PDB file of C-alpha atoms in Angstrom:
ATOM      1  CA  MET A   1      70.965   5.509  79.616  1.00 93.00           C
ATOM      2  CA  GLN A   2      74.319   4.731  81.059  1.00 97.00           C
ATOM      3  CA  LEU A   3      77.518   6.761  80.274  1.00 97.00           C
ATOM      4  CA  LEU A   4      80.040   4.317  78.770  1.00 97.00           C
ATOM      5  CA  ARG A   5      83.082   6.471  78.180  1.00 97.00           C
ATOM      6  CA  ARG A   6      84.163  10.050  77.639  1.00 96.00           C
ATOM      7  CA  ILE A   7      86.592  10.321  74.733  1.00 95.00           C
ATOM      8  CA  THR A   8      88.941  13.361  74.279  1.00 95.00           C
ATOM      9  CA  ASP A   9      91.546  14.478  71.958  1.00 93.00           C
ATOM     10  CA  SER A  10      94.060  13.169  74.476  1.00 94.00           C
ATOM     11  CA  ASP A  11      92.981   9.608  73.803  1.00 92.00           C
ATOM     12  CA  PHE A  12      94.411  10.013  70.289  1.00 89.00           C
ATOM     13  CA  ILE A  13      97.228  12.669  70.577  1.00 91.00           C
ATOM     14  CA  GLY A  14      98.145  12.530  74.298  1.00 92.00           C
ATOM     15  CA  GLY A  15      98.177  15.224  76.801  1.00 92.00           C
ATOM     16  CA  ALA A  16      95.641  16.075  79.455  1.00 93.00           C
ATOM     17  CA  PRO A  17      91.945  15.486  78.730  1.00 93.00           C
ATOM     18  CA  GLU A  18      89.870  18.605  78.106  1.00 93.00           C
ATOM     19  CA  PHE A  19      86.094  18.328  78.505  1.00 95.00           C
ATOM     20  CA  MET A  20      83.598  20.605  76.735  1.00 94.00           C
ATOM     21  CA  GLU A  21      80.508  21.986  78.348  1.00 93.00           C
ATOM     22  CA  THR A  22      78.000  22.246  75.384  1.00 93.00           C
ATOM     23  CA  THR A  23      76.865  19.290  73.268  1.00 94.00           C
ATOM     24  CA  THR A  24      77.136  20.164  69.583  1.00 95.00           C
ATOM     25  CA  ARG A  25      75.428  16.979  68.104  1.00 96.00           C
ATOM     26  CA  TYR A  26      73.500  13.917  69.251  1.00 97.00           C
ATOM     27  CA  ALA A  27      73.861  10.545  67.322  1.00 97.00           C
ATOM     28  CA  SER A  28      72.736   6.967  67.441  1.00 98.00           C
ATOM     29  CA  ARG A  29      74.997   4.101  66.390  1.00 96.00           C
ATOM     30  CA  GLY A  30      76.062   0.627  67.084  1.00 97.00           C
ATOM     31  CA  LEU A  31      76.353  -3.006  66.057  1.00 96.00           C
ATOM     32  CA  LEU A  32      74.130  -4.533  63.311  1.00 96.00           C
ATOM     33  CA  VAL A  33      74.386  -8.297  63.275  1.00 96.00           C
ATOM     34  CA  ASP A  34      72.807 -10.896  61.023  1.00 92.00           C
ATOM     35  CA  ASP A  35      71.588 -14.374  62.047  1.00 91.00           C
ATOM     36  CA  ARG A  36      75.207 -15.783  62.018  1.00 91.00           C
ATOM     37  CA  LEU A  37      76.368 -12.795  64.241  1.00 91.00           C
ATOM     38  CA  ASN A  38      78.392 -11.164  61.430  1.00 91.00           C
ATOM     39  CA  VAL A  39      78.749  -7.523  62.032  1.00 93.00           C
ATOM     40  CA  ALA A  40      77.916  -4.966  59.321  1.00 91.00           C
ATOM     41  CA  MET A  41      80.648  -2.435  58.609  1.00 91.00           C
ATOM     42  CA  MET A  42      80.789   0.505  56.264  1.00 87.00           C
ATOM     43  CA  TYR A  43      83.905   1.226  54.403  1.00 87.00           C
ATOM     44  CA  MET A  44      85.010   4.875  53.841  1.00 86.00           C
ATOM     45  CA  SER A  45      87.340   4.551  50.931  1.00 90.00           C
ATOM     46  CA  LYS A  46      88.458   8.181  51.006  1.00 92.00           C
ATOM     47  CA  ILE A  47      89.939   7.810  54.451  1.00 91.00           C
ATOM     48  CA  ASN A  48      90.581   4.088  54.483  1.00 93.00           C
ATOM     49  CA  LEU A  49      88.311   3.511  57.563  1.00 89.00           C
ATOM     50  CA  TYR A  50      85.776   0.958  58.535  1.00 91.00           C
ATOM     51  CA  LYS A  51      82.854   2.258  60.712  1.00 91.00           C
ATOM     52  CA  LEU A  52      79.686   1.013  62.419  1.00 93.00           C
ATOM     53  CA  PRO A  53      76.341   2.252  61.051  1.00 94.00           C
ATOM     54  CA  GLY A  54      74.840   5.280  62.508  1.00 95.00           C
ATOM     55  CA  GLY A  55      74.484   9.134  62.395  1.00 95.00           C
ATOM     56  CA  GLY A  56      72.857  12.208  63.556  1.00 96.00           C
ATOM     57  CA  ILE A  57      69.581  12.389  65.307  1.00 98.00           C
ATOM     58  CA  ASP A  58      66.948  14.605  63.652  1.00 97.00           C
ATOM     59  CA  GLU A  59      65.264  17.208  65.656  1.00 95.00           C
ATOM     60  CA  GLY A  60      62.239  15.576  67.531  1.00 97.00           C
ATOM     61  CA  GLU A  61      63.357  12.080  66.608  1.00 98.00           C
ATOM     62  CA  GLU A  62      63.690   9.381  69.226  1.00 98.00           C
ATOM     63  CA  ILE A  63      67.214   8.006  69.686  1.00 98.00           C
ATOM     64  CA  ARG A  64      66.130   4.419  68.927  1.00 98.00           C
ATOM     65  CA  ASP A  65      64.218   5.550  65.805  1.00 98.00           C
ATOM     66  CA  ALA A  66      67.263   7.365  64.605  1.00 98.00           C
ATOM     67  CA  PHE A  67      69.418   4.241  64.956  1.00 98.00           C
ATOM     68  CA  LEU A  68      66.874   2.078  62.909  1.00 97.00           C
ATOM     69  CA  ARG A  69      66.557   4.842  60.351  1.00 96.00           C
ATOM     70  CA  GLU A  70      70.367   5.119  59.974  1.00 95.00           C
ATOM     71  CA  ILE A  71      70.538   1.436  59.544  1.00 94.00           C
ATOM     72  CA  LYS A  72      68.083   1.440  56.836  1.00 92.00           C
ATOM     73  CA  GLU A  73      69.695   4.199  55.074  1.00 91.00           C
ATOM     74  CA  GLU A  74      73.174   2.807  55.238  1.00 90.00           C
ATOM     75  CA  SER A  75      72.695  -0.955  54.989  1.00 87.00           C
ATOM     76  CA  GLY A  76      69.412  -1.382  53.201  1.00 89.00           C
ATOM     77  CA  TYR A  77      68.115  -3.538  56.118  1.00 92.00           C
ATOM     78  CA  GLU A  78      65.249  -3.225  58.580  1.00 94.00           C
ATOM     79  CA  ALA A  79      66.284  -4.180  61.964  1.00 97.00           C
ATOM     80  CA  GLU A  80      65.165  -4.702  65.539  1.00 97.00           C
ATOM     81  CA  ILE A  81      67.085  -3.234  68.466  1.00 98.00           C
ATOM     82  CA  ILE A  82      68.001  -6.181  70.848  1.00 97.00           C
ATOM     83  CA  HIS A  83      70.200  -4.447  73.425  1.00 98.00           C
ATOM     84  CA  GLU A  84      70.870  -0.878  74.698  1.00 98.00           C
ATOM     85  CA  LEU A  85      74.611  -0.459  75.442  1.00 97.00           C
ATOM     86  CA  GLY A  86      74.750   3.185  76.642  1.00 98.00           C
ATOM     87  CA  TYR A  87      76.249   6.454  75.384  1.00 98.00           C
ATOM     88  CA  ILE A  88      79.633   7.932  74.660  1.00 97.00           C
ATOM     89  CA  GLU A  89      80.681  11.546  75.070  1.00 96.00           C
ATOM     90  CA  GLU A  90      83.081  12.640  72.406  1.00 95.00           C
ATOM     91  CA  HIS A  91      84.910  15.790  73.362  1.00 96.00           C
ATOM     92  CA  LYS A  92      86.812  17.025  70.252  1.00 92.00           C
ATOM     93  CA  ASN A  93      88.313  20.363  71.367  1.00 89.00           C
ATOM     94  CA  LYS A  94      90.602  20.544  68.292  1.00 88.00           C
ATOM     95  CA  ASN A  95      87.278  20.691  66.158  1.00 89.00           C
ATOM     96  CA  ASN A  96      85.229  22.762  68.776  1.00 93.00           C
ATOM     97  CA  PHE A  97      82.846  19.697  68.591  1.00 92.00           C
ATOM     98  CA  MET A  98      81.048  17.607  71.377  1.00 96.00           C
ATOM     99  CA  GLN A  99      78.903  14.744  70.524  1.00 96.00           C
ATOM    100  CA  HIS A 100      76.703  12.346  72.535  1.00 96.00           C
ATOM    101  CA  SER A 101      76.629   8.968  70.725  1.00 97.00           C
ATOM    102  CA  TYR A 102      73.774   6.590  71.948  1.00 98.00           C
ATOM    103  CA  CYS A 103      74.909   2.998  71.283  1.00 98.00           C
ATOM    104  CA  PHE A 104      72.806  -0.078  70.499  1.00 98.00           C
ATOM    105  CA  VAL A 105      72.924  -3.528  69.171  1.00 98.00           C
ATOM    106  CA  ALA A 106      70.410  -4.527  66.505  1.00 98.00           C
ATOM    107  CA  LYS A 107      69.568  -7.675  64.507  1.00 97.00           C
ATOM    108  CA  ALA A 108      69.025  -7.345  60.718  1.00 95.00           C
ATOM    109  CA  GLN A 109      65.820  -8.407  59.466  1.00 93.00           C
ATOM    110  CA  ASN A 110      64.473  -7.803  55.980  1.00 81.00           C
ATOM    111  CA  ARG A 111      66.773  -6.349  53.239  1.00 82.00           C
ATOM    112  CA  ILE A 112      64.903  -3.677  51.392  1.00 78.00           C
ATOM    113  CA  SER A 113      67.583  -2.153  49.109  1.00 67.00           C
ATOM    114  CA  ASN A 114      71.174  -2.410  48.173  1.00 64.00           C
ATOM    115  CA  ALA A 115      73.411  -0.146  50.181  1.00 60.00           C
ATOM    116  CA  MET A 116      77.028   0.472  51.326  1.00 54.00           C
ATOM    117  CA  LEU A 117      77.254  -1.884  54.299  1.00 54.00           C
ATOM    118  CA  HIS A 118      78.278  -5.464  54.047  1.00 56.00           C
ATOM    119  CA  PHE A 119      78.435  -8.124  56.657  1.00 59.00           C
ATOM    120  CA  GLN A 120      81.882  -9.370  57.556  1.00 56.00           C
TER     121      GLN A 120
END
């Protein structure tokens, strides 16, 4: 999978970028679209932030399977991955945390439960 971008604290607070050596966490995330190409977003009211579906990859879990599982947990939809975007390295030195986020585009299929995400 292709590296899309390296993000560091300097992208948000300025200064010289600092890169970490050790990956702390692996995650799968991305766009979930419906038939009209509306994008599903999750609203985090405690911090007034919208985010895309996704989350951590469980030990032994494939990255694509993790994204589909996270979609189901967070949106209540089953989905099909239609495009692989690449991955992002998130170097967060202030938090001593480095994450690889594998990114995809998926199309919503069957709604199986009510959940937090809504198409906008």
